[in-house]
CSV table of N, CA and C in Angstrom, one decimal:
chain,number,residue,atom,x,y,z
A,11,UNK,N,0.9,-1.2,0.0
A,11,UNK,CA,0.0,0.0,0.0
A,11,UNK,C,0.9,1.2,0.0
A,12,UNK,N,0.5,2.0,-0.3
A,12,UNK,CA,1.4,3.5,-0.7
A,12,UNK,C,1.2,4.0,0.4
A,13,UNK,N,2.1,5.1,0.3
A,13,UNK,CA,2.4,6.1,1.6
A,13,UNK,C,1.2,7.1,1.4
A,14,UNK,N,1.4,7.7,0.3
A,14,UNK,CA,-0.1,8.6,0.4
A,14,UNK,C,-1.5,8.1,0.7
A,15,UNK,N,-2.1,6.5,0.7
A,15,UNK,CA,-3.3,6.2,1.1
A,15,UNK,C,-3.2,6.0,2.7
A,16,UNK,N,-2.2,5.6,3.3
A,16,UNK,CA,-1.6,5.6,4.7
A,16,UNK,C,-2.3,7.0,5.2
A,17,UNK,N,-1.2,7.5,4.5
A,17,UNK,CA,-1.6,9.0,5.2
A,17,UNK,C,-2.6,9.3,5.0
A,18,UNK,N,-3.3,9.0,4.5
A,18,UNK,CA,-5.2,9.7,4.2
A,18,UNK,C,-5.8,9.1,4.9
A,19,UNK,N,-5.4,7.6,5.3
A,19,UNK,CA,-6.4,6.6,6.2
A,19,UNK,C,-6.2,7.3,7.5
A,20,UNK,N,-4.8,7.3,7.9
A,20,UNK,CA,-4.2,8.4,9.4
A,20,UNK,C,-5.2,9.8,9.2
A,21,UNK,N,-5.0,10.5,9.0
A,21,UNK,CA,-5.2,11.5,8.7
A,21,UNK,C,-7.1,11.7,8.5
A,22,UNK,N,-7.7,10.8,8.3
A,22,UNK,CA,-9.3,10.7,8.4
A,22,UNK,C,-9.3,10.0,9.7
A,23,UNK,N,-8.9,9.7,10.6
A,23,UNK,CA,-9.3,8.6,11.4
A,23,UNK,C,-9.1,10.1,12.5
A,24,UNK,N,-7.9,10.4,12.4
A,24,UNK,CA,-7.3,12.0,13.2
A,24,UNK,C,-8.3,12.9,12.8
A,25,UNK,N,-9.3,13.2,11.7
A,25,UNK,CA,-10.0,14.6,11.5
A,25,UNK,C,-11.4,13.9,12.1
A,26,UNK,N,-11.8,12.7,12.4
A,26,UNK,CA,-12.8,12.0,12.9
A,26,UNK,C,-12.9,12.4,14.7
A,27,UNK,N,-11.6,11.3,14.9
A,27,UNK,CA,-11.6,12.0,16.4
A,27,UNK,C,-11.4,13.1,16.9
A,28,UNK,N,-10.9,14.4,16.3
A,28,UNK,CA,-11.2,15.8,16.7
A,28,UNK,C,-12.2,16.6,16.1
A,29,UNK,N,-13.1,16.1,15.3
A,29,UNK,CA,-14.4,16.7,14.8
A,29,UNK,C,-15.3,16.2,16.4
A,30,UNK,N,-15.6,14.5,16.5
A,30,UNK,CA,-16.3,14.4,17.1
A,30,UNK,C,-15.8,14.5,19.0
A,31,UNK,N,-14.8,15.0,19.4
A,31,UNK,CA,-14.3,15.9,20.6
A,31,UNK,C,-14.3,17.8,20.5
A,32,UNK,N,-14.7,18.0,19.3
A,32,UNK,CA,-14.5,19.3,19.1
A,32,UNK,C,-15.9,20.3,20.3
A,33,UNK,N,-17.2,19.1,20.2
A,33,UNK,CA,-18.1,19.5,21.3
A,33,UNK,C,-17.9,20.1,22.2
A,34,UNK,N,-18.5,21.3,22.7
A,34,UNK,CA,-18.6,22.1,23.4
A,34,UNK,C,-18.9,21.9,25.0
A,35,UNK,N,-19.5,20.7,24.7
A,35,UNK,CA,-20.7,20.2,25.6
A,35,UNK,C,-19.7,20.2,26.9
A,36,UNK,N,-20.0,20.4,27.8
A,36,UNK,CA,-19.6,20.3,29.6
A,36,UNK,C,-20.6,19.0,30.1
A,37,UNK,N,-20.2,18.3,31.4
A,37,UNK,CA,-20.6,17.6,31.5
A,37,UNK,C,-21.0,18.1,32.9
A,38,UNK,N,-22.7,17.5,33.2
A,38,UNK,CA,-22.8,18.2,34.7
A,38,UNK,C,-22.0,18.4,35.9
A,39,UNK,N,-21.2,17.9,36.0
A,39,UNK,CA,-19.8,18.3,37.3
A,39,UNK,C,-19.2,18.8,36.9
A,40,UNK,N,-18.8,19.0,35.8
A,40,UNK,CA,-17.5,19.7,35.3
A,40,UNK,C,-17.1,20.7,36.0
A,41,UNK,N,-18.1,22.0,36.6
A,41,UNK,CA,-17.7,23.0,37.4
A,41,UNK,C,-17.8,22.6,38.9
A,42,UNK,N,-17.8,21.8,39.4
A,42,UNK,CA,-17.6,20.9,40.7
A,42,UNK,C,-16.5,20.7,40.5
A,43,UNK,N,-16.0,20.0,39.7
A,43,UNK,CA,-14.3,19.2,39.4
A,43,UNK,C,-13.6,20.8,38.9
A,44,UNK,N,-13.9,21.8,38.6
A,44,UNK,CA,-13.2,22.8,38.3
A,44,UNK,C,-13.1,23.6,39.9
A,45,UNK,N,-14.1,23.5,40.3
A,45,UNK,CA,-14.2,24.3,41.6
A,45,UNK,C,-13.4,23.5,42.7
A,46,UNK,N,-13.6,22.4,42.7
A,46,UNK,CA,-12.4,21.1,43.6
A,46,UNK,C,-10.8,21.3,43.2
A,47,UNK,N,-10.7,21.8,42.1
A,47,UNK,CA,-9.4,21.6,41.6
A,47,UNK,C,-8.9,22.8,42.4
A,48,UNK,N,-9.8,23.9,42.4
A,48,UNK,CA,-9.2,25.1,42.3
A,48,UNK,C,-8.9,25.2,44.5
A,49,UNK,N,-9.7,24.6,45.2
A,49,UNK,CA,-9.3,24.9,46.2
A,49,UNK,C,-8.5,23.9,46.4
A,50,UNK,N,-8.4,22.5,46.3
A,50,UNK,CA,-7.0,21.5,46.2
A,50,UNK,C,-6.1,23.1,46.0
A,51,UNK,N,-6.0,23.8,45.0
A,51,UNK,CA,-4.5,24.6,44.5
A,51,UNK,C,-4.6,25.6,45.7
A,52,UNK,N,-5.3,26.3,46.2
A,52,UNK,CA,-5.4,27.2,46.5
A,52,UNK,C,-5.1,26.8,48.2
A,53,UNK,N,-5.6,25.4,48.9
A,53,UNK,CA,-5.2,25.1,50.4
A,53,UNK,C,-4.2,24.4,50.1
A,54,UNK,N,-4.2,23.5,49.0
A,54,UNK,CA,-2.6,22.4,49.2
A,54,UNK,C,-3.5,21.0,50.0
A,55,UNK,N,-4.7,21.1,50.2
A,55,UNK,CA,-5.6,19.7,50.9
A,55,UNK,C,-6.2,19.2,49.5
A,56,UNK,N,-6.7,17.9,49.7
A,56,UNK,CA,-8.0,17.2,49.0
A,56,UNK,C,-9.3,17.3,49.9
A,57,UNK,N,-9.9,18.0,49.9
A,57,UNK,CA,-11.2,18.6,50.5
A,57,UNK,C,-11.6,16.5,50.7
A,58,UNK,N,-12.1,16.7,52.4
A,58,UNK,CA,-13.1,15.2,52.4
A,58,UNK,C,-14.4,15.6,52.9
A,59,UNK,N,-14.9,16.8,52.7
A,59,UNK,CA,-16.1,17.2,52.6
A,59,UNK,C,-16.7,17.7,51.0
A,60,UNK,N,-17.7,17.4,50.7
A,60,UNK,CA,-18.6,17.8,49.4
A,60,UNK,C,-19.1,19.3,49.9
A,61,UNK,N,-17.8,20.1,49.5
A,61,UNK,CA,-18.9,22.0,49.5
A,61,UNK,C,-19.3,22.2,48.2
A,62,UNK,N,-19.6,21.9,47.1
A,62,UNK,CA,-20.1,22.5,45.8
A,62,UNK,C,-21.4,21.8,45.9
A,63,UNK,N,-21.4,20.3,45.9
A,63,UNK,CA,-22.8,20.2,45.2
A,63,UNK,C,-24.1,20.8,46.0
A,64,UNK,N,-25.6,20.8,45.1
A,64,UNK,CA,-26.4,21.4,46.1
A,64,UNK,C,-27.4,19.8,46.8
A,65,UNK,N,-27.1,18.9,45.5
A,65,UNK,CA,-27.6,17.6,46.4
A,65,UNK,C,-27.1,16.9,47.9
A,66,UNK,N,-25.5,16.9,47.7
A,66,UNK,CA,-24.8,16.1,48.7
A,66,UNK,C,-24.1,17.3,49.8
A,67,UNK,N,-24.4,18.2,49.8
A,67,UNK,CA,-23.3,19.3,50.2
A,67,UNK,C,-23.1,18.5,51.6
A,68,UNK,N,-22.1,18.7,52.2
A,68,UNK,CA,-21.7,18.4,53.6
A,68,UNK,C,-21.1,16.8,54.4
A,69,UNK,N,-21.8,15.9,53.0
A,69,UNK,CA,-21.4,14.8,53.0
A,69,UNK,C,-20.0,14.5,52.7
A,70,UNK,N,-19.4,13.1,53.1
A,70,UNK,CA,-18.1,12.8,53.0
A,70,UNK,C,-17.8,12.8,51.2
A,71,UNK,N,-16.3,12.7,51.0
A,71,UNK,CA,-16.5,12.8,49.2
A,71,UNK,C,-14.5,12.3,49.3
A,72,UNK,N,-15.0,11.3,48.8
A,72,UNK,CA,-13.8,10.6,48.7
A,72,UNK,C,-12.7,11.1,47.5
A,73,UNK,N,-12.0,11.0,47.8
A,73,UNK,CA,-10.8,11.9,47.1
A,73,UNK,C,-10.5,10.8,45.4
A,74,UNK,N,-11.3,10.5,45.0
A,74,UNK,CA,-11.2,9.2,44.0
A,74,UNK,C,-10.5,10.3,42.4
A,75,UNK,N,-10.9,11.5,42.4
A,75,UNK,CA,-10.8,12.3,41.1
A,75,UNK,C,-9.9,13.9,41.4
A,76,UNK,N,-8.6,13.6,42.8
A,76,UNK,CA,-8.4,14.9,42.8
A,76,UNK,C,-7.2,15.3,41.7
A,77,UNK,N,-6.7,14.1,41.5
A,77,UNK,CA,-5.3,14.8,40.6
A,77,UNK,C,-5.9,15.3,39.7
A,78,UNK,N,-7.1,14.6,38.6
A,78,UNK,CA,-7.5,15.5,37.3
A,78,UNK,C,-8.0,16.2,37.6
A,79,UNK,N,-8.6,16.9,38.9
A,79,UNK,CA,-9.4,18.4,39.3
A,79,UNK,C,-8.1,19.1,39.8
A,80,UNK,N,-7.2,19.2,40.3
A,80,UNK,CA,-5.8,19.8,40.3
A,80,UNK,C,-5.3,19.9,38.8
A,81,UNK,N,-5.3,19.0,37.6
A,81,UNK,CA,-5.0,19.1,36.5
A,81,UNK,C,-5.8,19.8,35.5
A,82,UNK,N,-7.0,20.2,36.1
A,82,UNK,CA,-8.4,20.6,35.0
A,82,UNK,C,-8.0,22.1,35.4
A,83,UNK,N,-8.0,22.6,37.0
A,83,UNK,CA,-7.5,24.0,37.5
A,83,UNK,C,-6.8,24.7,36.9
A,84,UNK,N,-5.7,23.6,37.0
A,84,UNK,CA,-4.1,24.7,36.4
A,84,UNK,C,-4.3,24.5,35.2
A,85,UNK,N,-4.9,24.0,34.5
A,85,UNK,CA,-4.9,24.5,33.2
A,85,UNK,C,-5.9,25.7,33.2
A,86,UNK,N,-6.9,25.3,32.9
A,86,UNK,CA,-7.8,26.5,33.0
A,86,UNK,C,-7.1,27.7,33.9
A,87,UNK,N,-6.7,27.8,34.6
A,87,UNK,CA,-5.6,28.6,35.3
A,87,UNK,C,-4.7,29.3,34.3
A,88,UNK,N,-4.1,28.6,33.8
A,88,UNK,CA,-2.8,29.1,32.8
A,88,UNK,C,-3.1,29.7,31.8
A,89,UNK,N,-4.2,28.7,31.0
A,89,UNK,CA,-4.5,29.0,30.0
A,89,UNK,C,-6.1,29.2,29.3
A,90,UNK,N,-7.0,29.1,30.6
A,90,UNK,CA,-8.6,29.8,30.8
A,90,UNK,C,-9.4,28.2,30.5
A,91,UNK,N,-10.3,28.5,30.3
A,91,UNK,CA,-11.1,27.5,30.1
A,91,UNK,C,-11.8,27.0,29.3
A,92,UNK,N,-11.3,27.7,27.5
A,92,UNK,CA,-11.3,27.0,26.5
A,92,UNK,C,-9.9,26.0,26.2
A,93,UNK,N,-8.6,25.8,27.0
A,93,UNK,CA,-7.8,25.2,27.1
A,93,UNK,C,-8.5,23.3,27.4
A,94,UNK,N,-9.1,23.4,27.8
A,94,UNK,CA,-10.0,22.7,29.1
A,94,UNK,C,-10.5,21.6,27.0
A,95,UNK,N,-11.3,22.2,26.8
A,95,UNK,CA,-11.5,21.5,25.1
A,95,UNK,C,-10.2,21.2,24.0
A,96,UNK,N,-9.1,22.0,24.7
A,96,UNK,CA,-8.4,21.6,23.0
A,96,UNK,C,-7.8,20.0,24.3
A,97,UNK,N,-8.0,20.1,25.4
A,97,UNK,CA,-7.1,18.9,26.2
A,97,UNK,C,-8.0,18.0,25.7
A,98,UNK,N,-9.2,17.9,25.9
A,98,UNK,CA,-10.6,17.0,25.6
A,98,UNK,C,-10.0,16.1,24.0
A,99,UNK,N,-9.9,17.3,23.2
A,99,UNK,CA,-9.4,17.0,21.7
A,99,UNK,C,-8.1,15.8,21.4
A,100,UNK,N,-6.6,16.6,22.1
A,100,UNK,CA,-5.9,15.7,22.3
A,100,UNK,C,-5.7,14.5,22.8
A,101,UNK,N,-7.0,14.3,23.9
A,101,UNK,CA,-7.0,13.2,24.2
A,101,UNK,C,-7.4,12.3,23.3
A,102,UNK,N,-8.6,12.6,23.1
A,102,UNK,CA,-9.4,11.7,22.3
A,102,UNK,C,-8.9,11.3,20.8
A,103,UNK,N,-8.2,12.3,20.2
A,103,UNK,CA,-7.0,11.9,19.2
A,103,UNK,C,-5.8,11.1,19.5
A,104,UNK,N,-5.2,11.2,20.5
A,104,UNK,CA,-4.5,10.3,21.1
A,104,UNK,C,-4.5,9.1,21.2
A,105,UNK,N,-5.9,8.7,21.7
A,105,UNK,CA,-6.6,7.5,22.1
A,105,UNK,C,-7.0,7.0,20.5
A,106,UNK,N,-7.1,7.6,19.7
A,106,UNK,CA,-7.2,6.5,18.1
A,106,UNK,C,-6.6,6.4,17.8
A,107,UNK,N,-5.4,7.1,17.7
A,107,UNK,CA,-4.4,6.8,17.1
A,107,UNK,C,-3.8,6.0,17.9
A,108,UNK,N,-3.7,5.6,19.3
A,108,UNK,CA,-3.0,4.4,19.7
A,108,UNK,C,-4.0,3.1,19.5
A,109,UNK,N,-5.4,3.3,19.0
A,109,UNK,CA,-6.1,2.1,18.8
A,109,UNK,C,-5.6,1.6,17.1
A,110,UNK,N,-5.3,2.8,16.3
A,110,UNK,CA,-4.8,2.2,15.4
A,110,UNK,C,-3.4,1.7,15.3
A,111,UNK,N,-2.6,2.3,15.9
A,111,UNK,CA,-1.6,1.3,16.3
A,111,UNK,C,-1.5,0.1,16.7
A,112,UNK,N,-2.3,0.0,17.5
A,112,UNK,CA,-2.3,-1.1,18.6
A,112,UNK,C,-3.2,-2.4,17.6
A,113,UNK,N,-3.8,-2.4,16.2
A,113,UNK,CA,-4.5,-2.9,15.7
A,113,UNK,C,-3.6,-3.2,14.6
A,114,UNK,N,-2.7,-2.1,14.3
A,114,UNK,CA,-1.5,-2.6,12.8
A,114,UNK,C,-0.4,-3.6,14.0
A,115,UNK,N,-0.3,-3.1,14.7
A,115,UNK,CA,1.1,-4.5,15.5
A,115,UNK,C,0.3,-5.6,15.9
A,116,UNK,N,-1.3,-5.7,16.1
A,116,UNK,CA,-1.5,-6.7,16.3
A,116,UNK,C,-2.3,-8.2,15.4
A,117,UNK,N,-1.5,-7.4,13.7
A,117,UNK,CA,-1.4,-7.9,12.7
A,117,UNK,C,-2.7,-7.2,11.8
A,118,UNK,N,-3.3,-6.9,11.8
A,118,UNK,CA,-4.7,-6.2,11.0
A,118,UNK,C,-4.3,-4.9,9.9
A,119,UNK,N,-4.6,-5.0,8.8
A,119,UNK,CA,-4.0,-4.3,7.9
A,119,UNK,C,-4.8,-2.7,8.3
A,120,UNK,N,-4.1,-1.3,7.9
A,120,UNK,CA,-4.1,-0.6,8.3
A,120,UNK,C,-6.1,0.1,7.6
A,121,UNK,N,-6.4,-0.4,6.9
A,121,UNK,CA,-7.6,-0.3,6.7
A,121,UNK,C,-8.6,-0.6,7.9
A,122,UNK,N,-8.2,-2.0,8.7
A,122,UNK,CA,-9.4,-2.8,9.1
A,122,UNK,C,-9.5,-1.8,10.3
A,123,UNK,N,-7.9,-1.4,10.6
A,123,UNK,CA,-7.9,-0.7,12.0
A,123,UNK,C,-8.0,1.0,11.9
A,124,UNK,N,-8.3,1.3,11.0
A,124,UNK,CA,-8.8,2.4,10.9
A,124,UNK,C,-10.3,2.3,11.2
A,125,UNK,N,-11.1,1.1,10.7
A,125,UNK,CA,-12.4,1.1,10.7
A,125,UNK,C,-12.8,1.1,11.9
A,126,UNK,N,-12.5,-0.1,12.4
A,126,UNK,CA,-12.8,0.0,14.0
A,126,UNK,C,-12.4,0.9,15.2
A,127,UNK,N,-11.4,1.7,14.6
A,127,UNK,CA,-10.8,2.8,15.1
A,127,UNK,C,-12.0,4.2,15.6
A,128,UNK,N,-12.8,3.8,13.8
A,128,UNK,CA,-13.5,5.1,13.7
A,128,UNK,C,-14.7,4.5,14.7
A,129,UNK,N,-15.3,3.2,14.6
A,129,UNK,CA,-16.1,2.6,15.2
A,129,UNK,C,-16.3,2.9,16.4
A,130,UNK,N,-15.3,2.5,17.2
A,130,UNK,CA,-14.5,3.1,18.7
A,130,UNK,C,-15.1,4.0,19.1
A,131,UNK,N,-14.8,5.3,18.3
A,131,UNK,CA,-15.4,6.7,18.3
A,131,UNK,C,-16.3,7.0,18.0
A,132,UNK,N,-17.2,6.3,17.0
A,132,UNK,CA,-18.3,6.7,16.9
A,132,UNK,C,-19.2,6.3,18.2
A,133,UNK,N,-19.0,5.1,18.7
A,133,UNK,CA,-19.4,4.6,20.1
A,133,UNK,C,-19.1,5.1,21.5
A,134,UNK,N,-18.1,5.9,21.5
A,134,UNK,CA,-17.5,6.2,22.5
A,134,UNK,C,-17.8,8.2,22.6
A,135,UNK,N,-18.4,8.6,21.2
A,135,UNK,CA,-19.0,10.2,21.3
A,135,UNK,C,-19.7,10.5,22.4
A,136,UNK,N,-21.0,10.0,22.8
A,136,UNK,CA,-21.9,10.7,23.5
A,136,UNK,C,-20.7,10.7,24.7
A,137,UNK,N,-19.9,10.1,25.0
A,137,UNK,CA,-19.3,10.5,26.2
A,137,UNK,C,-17.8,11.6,26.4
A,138,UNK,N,-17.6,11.5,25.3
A,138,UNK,CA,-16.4,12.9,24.9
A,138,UNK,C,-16.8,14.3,25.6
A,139,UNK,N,-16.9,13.9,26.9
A,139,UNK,CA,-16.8,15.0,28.1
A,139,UNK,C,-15.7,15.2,28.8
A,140,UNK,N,-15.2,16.5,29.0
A,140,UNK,CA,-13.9,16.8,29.8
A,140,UNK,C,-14.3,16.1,31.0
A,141,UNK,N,-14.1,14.8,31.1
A,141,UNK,CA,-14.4,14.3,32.0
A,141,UNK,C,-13.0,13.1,32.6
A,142,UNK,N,-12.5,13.0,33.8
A,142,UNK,CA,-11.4,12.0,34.1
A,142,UNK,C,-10.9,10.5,34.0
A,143,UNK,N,-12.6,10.3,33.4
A,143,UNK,CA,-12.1,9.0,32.8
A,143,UNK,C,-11.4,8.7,31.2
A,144,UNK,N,-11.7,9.8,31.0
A,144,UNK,CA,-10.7,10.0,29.6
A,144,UNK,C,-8.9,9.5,29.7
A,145,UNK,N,-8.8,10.5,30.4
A,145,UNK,CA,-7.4,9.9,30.8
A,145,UNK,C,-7.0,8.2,30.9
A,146,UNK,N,-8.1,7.5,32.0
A,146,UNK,CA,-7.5,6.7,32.4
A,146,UNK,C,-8.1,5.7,31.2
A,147,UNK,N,-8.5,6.1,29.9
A,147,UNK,CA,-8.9,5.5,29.2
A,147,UNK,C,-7.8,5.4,28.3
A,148,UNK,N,-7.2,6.4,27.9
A,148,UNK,CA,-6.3,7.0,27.0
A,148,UNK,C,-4.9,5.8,27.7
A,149,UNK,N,-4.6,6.2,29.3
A,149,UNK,CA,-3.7,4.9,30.0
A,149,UNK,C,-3.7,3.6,30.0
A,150,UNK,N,-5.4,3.2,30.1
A,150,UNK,CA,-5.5,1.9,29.9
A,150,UNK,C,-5.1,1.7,28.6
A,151,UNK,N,-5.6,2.0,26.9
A,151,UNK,CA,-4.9,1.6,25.9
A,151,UNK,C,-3.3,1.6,25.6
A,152,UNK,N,-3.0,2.5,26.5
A,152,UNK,CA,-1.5,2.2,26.3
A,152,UNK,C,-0.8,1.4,26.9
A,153,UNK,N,-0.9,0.7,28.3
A,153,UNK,CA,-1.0,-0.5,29.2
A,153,UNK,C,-1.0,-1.5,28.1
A,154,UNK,N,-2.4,-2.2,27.5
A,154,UNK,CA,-3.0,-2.9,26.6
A,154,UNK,C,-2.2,-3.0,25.5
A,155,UNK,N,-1.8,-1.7,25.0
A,155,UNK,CA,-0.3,-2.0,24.0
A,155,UNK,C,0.9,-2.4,24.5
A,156,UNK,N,1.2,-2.3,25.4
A,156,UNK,CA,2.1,-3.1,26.1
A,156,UNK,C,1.8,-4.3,26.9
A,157,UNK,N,1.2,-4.7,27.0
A,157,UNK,CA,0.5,-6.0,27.4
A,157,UNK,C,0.9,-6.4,26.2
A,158,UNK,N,-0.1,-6.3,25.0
A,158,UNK,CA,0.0,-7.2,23.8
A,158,UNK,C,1.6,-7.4,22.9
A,159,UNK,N,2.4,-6.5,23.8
A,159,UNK,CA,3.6,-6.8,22.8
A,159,UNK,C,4.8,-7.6,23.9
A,160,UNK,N,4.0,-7.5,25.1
A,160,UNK,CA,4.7,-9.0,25.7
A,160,UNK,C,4.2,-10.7,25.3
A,161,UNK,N,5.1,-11.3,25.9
A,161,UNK,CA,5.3,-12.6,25.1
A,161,UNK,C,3.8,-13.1,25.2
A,162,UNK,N,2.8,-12.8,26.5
A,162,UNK,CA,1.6,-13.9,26.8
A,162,UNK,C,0.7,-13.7,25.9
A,163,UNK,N,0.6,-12.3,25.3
A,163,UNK,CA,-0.2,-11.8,24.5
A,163,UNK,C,-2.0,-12.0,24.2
A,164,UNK,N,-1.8,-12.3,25.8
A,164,UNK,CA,-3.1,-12.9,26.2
A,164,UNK,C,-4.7,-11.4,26.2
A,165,UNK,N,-3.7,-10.2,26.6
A,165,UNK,CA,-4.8,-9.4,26.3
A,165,UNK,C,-4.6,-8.7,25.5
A,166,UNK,N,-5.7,-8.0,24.9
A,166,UNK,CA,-6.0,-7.5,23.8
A,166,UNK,C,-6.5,-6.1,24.2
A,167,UNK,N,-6.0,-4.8,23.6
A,167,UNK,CA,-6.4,-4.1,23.7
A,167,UNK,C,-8.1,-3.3,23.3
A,168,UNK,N,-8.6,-4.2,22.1
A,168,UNK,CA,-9.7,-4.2,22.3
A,168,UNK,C,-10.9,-4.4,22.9
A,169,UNK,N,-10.6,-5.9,23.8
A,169,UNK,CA,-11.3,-6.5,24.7
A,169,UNK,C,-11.2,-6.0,26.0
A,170,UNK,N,-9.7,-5.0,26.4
A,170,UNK,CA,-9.9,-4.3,27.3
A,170,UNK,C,-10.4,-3.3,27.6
A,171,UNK,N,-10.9,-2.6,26.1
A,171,UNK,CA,-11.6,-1.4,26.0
A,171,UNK,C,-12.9,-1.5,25.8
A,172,UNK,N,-13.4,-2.9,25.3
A,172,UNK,CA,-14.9,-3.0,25.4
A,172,UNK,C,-15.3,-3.2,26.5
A,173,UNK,N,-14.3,-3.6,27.3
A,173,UNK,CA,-14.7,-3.9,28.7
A,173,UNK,C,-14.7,-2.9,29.6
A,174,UNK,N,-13.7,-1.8,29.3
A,174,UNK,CA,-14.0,-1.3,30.4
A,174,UNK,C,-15.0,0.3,29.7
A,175,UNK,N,-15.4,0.3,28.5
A,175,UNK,CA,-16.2,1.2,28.2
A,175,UNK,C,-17.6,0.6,28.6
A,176,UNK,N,-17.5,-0.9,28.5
A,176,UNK,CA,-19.4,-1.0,29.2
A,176,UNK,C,-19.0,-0.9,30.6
A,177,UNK,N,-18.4,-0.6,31.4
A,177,UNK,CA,-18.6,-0.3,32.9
A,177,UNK,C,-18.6,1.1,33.1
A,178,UNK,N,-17.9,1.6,32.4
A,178,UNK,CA,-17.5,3.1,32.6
A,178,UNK,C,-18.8,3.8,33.0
């Protein structure tokens, strides 16, 4: 296959997952996790009381999401809170392009893994919210690519991602 159809297969799979991350959309906590981040920066604690919400206020709130609300702050901090969407973007282009990867090393020609690349994404839009599971989604695939290029080659990075996108 030629280098120019390569690059147009790359290069649509890349204009796919930053068209459908380019959304605007916030996700209901978003300014909870922005407002958490910002007093984490501002005392140097992980708050184990809930002061933002208006349902739980006062209740215990387990510290399960403070690094990415420390990470959501300082950005938005640095660089305001349209910064906060081009991160959303990155990710989510990240994340195909290591599913296409992870689909040409684990022998599928670069067509098949573009398809289910886009598939991926098309299934995985409604949830393309600045939200912290991104990350650990974007981590798990790269885990999963390293999994599959050790000898047991027992998991698969797809099965790990169908799996952990139906729990998410």
């Amino acid at each position: 296959m030629d280098r120019a159809f390569r690059f147009v297969l790359v290069a649509s799979i890349l204009l796919l997952a930053a068209w459908l991350a380019s959304s605007r959309e916030l996700d209901l906590d978003f300014w909870v996790h922005l407002a958490t981040g910002e007093r984490i920066l501002q005392t140097g604690e992980i708050p184990r009381i809930d002061e933002f919400s208006t349902t739980a206020a006062g209740t215990s709130l387990p510290p399960t999401e403070w690094l990415f609300e420390v990470a959501l702050a300082g950005l938005a901090r640095a660089l305001g809170t349209n910064a906060v969407f081009a991160y959303k973007m990155i990710v989510v282009c990240a994340w195909a392009g290591l599913l296409v990867v992870a689909g040409v090393r684990g022998g599928a020609r670069i067509e098949t893994a573009v398809a289910v690349a886009s598939l991926a994404l098309l299934c995985a839009a409604p949830r393309m919210l600045p939200r912290p599971e991104w990350v650990t989604i974007l981590g798990l695939t790269a885990v999963a690519m390293g999994v599959t290029r050790s000898e047991s080659r027992r998991l698969r990075p797809g099965t790990v991602l169908v799996t952990w996108l139906g729990f998410a």
